[in-house]
Coordinates of C-alpha atoms in Angstrom, one line a residue:
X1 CA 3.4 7.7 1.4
X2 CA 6.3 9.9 3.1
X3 CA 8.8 8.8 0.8
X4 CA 8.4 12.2 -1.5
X5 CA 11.3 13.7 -3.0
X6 CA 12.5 16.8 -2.0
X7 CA 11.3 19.9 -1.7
X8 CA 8.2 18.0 -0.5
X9 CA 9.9 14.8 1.6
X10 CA 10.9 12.6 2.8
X11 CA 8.0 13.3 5.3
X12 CA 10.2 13.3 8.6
X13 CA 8.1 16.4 10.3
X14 CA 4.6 16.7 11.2
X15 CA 5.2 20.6 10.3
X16 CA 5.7 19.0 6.4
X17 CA 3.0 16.5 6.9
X18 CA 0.5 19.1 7.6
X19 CA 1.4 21.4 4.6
X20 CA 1.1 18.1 2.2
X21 CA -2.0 17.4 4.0
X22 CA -3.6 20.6 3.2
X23 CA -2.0 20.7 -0.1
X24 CA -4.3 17.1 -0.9
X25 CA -7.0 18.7 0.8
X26 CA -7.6 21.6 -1.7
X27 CA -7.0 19.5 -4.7
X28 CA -9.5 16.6 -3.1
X29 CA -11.6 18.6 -0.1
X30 CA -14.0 15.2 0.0
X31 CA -10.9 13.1 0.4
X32 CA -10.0 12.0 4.6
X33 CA -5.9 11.9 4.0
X34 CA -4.1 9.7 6.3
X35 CA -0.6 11.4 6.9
X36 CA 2.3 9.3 7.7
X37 CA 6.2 10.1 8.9
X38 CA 9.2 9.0 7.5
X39 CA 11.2 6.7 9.1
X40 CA 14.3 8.8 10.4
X41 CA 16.6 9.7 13.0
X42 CA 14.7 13.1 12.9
X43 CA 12.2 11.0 14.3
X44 CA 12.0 11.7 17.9
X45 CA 9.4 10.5 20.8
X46 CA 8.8 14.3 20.9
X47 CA 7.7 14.1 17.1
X48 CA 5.7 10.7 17.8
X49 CA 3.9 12.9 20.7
X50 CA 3.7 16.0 18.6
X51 CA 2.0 13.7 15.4
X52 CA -0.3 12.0 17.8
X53 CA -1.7 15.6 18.6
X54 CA -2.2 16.5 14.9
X55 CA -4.8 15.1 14.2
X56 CA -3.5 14.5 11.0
X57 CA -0.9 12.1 11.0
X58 CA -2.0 8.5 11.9
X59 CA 1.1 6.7 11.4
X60 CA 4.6 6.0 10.4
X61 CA 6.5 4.3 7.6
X62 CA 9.9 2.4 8.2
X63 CA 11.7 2.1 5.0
X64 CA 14.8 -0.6 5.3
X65 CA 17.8 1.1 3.8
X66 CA 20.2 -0.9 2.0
X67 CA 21.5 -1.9 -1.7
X68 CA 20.3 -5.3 -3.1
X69 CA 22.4 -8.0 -4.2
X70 CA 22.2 -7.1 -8.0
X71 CA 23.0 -3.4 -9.3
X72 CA 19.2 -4.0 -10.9
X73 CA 17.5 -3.3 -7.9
X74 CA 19.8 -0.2 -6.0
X75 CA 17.1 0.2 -3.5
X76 CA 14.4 -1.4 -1.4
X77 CA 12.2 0.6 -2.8
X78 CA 11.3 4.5 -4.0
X79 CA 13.7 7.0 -2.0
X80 CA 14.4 4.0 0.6
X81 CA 18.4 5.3 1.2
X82 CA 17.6 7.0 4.0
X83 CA 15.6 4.7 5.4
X84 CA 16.9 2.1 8.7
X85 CA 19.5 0.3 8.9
X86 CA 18.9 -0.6 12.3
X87 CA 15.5 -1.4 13.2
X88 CA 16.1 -1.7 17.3
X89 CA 17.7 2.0 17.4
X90 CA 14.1 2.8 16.9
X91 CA 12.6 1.0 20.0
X92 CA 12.0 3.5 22.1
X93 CA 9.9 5.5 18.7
X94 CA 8.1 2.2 18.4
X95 CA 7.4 2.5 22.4
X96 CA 6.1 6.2 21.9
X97 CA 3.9 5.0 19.5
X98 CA 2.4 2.1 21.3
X99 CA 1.6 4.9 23.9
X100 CA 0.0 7.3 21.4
X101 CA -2.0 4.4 19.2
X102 CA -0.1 5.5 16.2
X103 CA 0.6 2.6 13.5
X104 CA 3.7 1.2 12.6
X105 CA 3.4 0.7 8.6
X106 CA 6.4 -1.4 6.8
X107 CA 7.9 -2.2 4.1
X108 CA 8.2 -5.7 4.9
X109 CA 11.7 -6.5 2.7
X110 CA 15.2 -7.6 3.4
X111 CA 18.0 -5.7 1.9
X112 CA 20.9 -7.5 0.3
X113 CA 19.4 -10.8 -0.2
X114 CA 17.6 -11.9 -3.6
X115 CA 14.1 -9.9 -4.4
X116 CA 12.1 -12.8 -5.1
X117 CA 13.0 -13.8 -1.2
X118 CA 13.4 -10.5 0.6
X119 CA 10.0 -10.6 2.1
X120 CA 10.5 -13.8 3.5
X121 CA 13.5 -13.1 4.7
X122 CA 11.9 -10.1 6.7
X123 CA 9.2 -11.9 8.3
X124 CA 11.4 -12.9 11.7
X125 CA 11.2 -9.1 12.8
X126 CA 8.1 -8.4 12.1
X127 CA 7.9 -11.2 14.6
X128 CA 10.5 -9.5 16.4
X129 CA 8.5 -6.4 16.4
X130 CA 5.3 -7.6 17.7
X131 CA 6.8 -9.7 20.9
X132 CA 8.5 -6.5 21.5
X133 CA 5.7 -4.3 21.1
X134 CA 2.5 -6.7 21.4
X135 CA 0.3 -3.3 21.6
X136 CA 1.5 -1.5 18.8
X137 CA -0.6 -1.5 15.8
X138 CA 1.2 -2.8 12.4
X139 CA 0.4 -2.9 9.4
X140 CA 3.0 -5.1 6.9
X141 CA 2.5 -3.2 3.6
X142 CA 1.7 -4.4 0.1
X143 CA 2.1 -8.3 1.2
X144 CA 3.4 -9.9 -1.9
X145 CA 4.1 -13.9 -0.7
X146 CA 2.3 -16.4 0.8
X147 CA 5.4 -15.9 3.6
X148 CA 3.9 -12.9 4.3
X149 CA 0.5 -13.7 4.4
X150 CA 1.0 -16.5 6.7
X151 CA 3.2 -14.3 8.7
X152 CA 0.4 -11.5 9.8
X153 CA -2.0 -14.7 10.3
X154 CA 0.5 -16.0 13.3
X155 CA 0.3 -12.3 15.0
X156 CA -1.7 -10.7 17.1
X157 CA -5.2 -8.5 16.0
X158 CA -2.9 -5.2 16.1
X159 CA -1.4 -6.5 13.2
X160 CA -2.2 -6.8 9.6
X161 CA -1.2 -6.4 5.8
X162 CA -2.7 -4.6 2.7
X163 CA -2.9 -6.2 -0.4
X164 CA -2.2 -4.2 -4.0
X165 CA -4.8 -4.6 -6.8
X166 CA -1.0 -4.6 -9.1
X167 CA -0.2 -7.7 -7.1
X168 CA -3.5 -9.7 -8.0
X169 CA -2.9 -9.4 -11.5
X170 CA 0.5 -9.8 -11.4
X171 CA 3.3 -12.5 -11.1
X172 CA 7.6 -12.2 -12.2
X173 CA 6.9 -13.5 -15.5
X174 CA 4.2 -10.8 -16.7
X175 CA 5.6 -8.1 -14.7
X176 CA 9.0 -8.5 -16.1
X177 CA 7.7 -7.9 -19.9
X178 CA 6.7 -4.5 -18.9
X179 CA 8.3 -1.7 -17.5
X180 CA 5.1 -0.2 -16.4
X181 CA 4.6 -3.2 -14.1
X182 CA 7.5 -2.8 -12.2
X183 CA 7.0 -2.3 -9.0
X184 CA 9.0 -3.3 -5.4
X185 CA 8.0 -5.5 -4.2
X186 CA 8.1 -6.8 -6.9
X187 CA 5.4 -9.9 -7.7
X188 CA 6.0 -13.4 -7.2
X189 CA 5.0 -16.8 -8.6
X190 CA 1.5 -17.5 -9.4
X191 CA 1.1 -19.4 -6.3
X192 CA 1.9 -16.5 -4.2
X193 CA -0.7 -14.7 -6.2
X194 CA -3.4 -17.4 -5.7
X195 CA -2.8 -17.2 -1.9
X196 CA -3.2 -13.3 -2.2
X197 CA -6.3 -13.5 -4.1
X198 CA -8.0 -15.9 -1.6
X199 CA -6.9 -13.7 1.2
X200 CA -8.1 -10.4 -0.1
X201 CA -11.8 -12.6 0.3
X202 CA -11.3 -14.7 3.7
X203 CA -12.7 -12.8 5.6
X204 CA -10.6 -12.6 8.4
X205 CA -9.9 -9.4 9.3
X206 CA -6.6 -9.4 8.8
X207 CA -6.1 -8.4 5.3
X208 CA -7.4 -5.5 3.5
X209 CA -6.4 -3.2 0.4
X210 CA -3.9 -0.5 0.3
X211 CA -3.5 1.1 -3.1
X212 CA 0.7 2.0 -3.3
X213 CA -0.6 3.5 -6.3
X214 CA 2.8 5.6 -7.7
X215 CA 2.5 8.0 -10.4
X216 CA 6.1 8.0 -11.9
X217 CA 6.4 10.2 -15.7
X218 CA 6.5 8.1 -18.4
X219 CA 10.3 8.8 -18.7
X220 CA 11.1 7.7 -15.3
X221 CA 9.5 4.2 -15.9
X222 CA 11.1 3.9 -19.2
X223 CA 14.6 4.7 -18.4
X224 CA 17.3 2.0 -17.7
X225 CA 17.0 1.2 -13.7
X226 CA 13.2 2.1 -14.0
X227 CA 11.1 3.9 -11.6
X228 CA 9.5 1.3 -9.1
X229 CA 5.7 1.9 -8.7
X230 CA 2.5 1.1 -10.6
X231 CA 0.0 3.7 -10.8
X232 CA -3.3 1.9 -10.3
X233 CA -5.5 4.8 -8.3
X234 CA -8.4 6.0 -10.9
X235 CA -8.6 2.6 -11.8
X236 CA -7.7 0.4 -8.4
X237 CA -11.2 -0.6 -7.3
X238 CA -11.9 -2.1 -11.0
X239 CA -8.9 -3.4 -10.7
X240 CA -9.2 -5.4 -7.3
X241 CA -13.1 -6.4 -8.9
X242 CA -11.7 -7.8 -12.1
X243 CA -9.3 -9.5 -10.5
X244 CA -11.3 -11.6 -8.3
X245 CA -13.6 -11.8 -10.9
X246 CA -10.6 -13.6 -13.1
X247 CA -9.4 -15.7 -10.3
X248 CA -13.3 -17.2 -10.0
X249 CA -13.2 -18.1 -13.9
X250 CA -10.1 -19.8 -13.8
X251 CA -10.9 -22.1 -10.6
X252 CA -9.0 -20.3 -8.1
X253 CA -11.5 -18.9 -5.9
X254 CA -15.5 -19.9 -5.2
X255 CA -18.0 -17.9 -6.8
X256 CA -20.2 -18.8 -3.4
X257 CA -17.4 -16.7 -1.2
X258 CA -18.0 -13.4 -2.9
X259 CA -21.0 -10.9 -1.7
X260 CA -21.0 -7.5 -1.7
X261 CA -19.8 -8.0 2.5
X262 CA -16.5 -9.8 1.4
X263 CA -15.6 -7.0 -1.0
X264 CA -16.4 -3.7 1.1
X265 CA -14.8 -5.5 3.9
X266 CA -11.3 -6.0 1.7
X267 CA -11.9 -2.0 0.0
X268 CA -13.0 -0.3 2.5
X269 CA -14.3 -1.4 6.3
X270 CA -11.4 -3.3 7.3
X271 CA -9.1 -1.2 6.9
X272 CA -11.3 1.5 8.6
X273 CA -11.8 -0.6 11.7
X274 CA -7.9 -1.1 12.0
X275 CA -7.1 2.5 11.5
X276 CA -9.9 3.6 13.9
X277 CA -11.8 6.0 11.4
X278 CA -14.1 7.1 13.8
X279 CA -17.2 7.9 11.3
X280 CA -17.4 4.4 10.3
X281 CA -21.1 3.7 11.0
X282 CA -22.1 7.0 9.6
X283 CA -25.5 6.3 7.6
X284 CA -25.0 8.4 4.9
X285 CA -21.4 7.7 4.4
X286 CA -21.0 8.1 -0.2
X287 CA -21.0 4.8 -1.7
X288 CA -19.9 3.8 -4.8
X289 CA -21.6 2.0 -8.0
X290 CA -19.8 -0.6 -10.1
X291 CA -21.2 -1.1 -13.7
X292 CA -19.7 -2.8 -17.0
X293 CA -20.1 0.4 -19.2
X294 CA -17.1 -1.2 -21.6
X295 CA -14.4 1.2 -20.0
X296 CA -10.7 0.8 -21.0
X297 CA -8.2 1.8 -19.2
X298 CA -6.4 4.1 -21.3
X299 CA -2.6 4.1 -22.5
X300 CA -1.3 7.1 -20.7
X301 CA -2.9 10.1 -18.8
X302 CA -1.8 13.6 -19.5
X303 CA -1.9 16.8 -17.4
X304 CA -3.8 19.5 -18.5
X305 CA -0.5 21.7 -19.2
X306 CA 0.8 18.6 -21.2
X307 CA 4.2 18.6 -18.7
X308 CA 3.2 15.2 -17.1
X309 CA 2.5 12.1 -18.8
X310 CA 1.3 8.8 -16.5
X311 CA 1.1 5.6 -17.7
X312 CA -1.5 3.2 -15.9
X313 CA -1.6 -0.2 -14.6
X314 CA -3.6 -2.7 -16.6
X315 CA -3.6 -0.1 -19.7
X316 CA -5.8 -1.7 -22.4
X317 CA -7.9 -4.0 -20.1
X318 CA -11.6 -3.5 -19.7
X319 CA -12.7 -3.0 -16.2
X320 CA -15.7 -1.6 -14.5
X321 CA -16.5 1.8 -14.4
X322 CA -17.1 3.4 -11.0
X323 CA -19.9 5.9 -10.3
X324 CA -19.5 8.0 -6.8
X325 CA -23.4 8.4 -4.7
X326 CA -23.7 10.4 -2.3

């Protein structure tokens, strides 16, 4: 995500995404980073051209600037002020990047309207968007409403949504008795959660996960006006697992749907196949091993120097544990 504060973002430069992409790189050399821009009037068709060179960058993120309705929620979302306020200034970025096959990642809310609707609200342009730009790959972030879902089913195949393991646990009620749970957007009713579940496993295509895993301090979360995040990523495939496993026990989903297909198409291939990874089919690709061990997710994580304390989604709950094979 390009929405860093500063010294390191907001991400508006390929110059800046490459030195944050070799800054993961030495702490995770194993790890492909997918880079994305910021947004921004520094933005330019030169830049799109420039990022679509790099190598590195595969995308870029449109944050809708704006204040909500409520002085609860100042912004869309983490560092979102200097995000658009005009969406069709950006038309001839979004034509740049049609050209160059770079994706168009959003952050699919309204500003200024209430936050259980803003995502509904925002599903006419991403209509807009892909009439406009039928070629241009999108991807409507962190899908939260059964608006939104049904929204990316009406498009095209060059667009789709990512799902959060936060929102298949989550809905307002349980999320609102925890600051750790807050997260924008924020979740919704325990319908729209049923309709995410069962679209994380349709099969389709059209949906697969994206983490928006956000490590805010302990302080920042705790603190009237909260950071907005959950920080899911050591835990997120357990997380997504458990999940559908809880949805099956309670009725919501068949037990018959599942296979080991339907899940490594939702955490991994389809998401591959949209972003054009090109090693894909690689034999010997590292696969991962699931196993009830009785793991807990524990109540915070600290850094080694003690300076940084995390607390984690789902803290307390039992998941799988995950072993890495090469």
């Amino acid at each position: 995500m390009p929405n860093l504060q500063p010294p390191e973002g907001p991400i508006t430069q390929v110059s800046q995404a490459t030195v944050y992409h070799e800054k993961l790189s030495r702490i995770a050399p194993r790890v492909q980073f997918l880079m994305s821009l910021y947004l921004h009037p520094n933005v330019t068709t030169a830049v799109i051209a420039e990022a679509a060179r790099s190598k590195v960058v595969y995308g870029v993120k449109l944050y809708p600037a704006g204040v909500w309705a409520t002085d609860l929620y100042s912004e869309v979302t983490t560092n979102s002020q200097d995000g658009v306020l005009d969406i069709e200034q950006y038309y001839p970025v979004f034509e740049a990047m049609q050209e160059h096959d770079l994706v168009l990642n959003l952050h699919g809310e309204t500003p200024g309207v209430s936050v259980l609707h803003a995502e509904a609200e925002f599903v006419p342009m991403l209509h807009k968007l892909h009439s406009a730009f039928p070629s241009l790959r999108i991807v409507l972030e962190h899908v939260s409403t059964r608006e939104g879902l049904e929204a990316v089913r009406k498009c095209g195949p060059t667009v789709a949504g990512t799902i959060t393991a936060h929102h298949l646990w989550m809905t307002t009620e349980t999320a609102e008795q925890d600051p750790h749970s807050f997260c924008k957007p924020i979740a919704k009713t325990l319908e729209d959660r049923i309709a995410l579940l069962r679209a994380a496993i349709d099969g389709s295509g059209k949906f697969f996960f994206g983490s928006d895993s956000a490590p805010h301090h302990v302080q920042s979360k705790e603190q009237a006006g909260g950071a907005a995040g959950c920080f899911t990523q050591p835990f997120c495939t357990a997380l997504v697992i458990g999940a559908i496993k809880d949805a099956v026990e309670q009725g919501w989903i068949s037990n018959h749907k599942i296979n080991q297909q339907v899940l490594e198409s939702f955490l991994s291939n389809c998401g591959r196949e949209f972003y054009k990874i090109n090693n894909l089919n690689e034999v010997r690709r590292p696969r991962i091993r699931l196993e009830s061990l009785n793991e807990t997710i524990p109540k915070s994580i600290v850094s080694p120097d003690r300076t940084i304390e995390v607390v984690p989604f789902g803290r307390g709950k039992q998941v799988m544990s995950l072993t890495w094979i090469d």
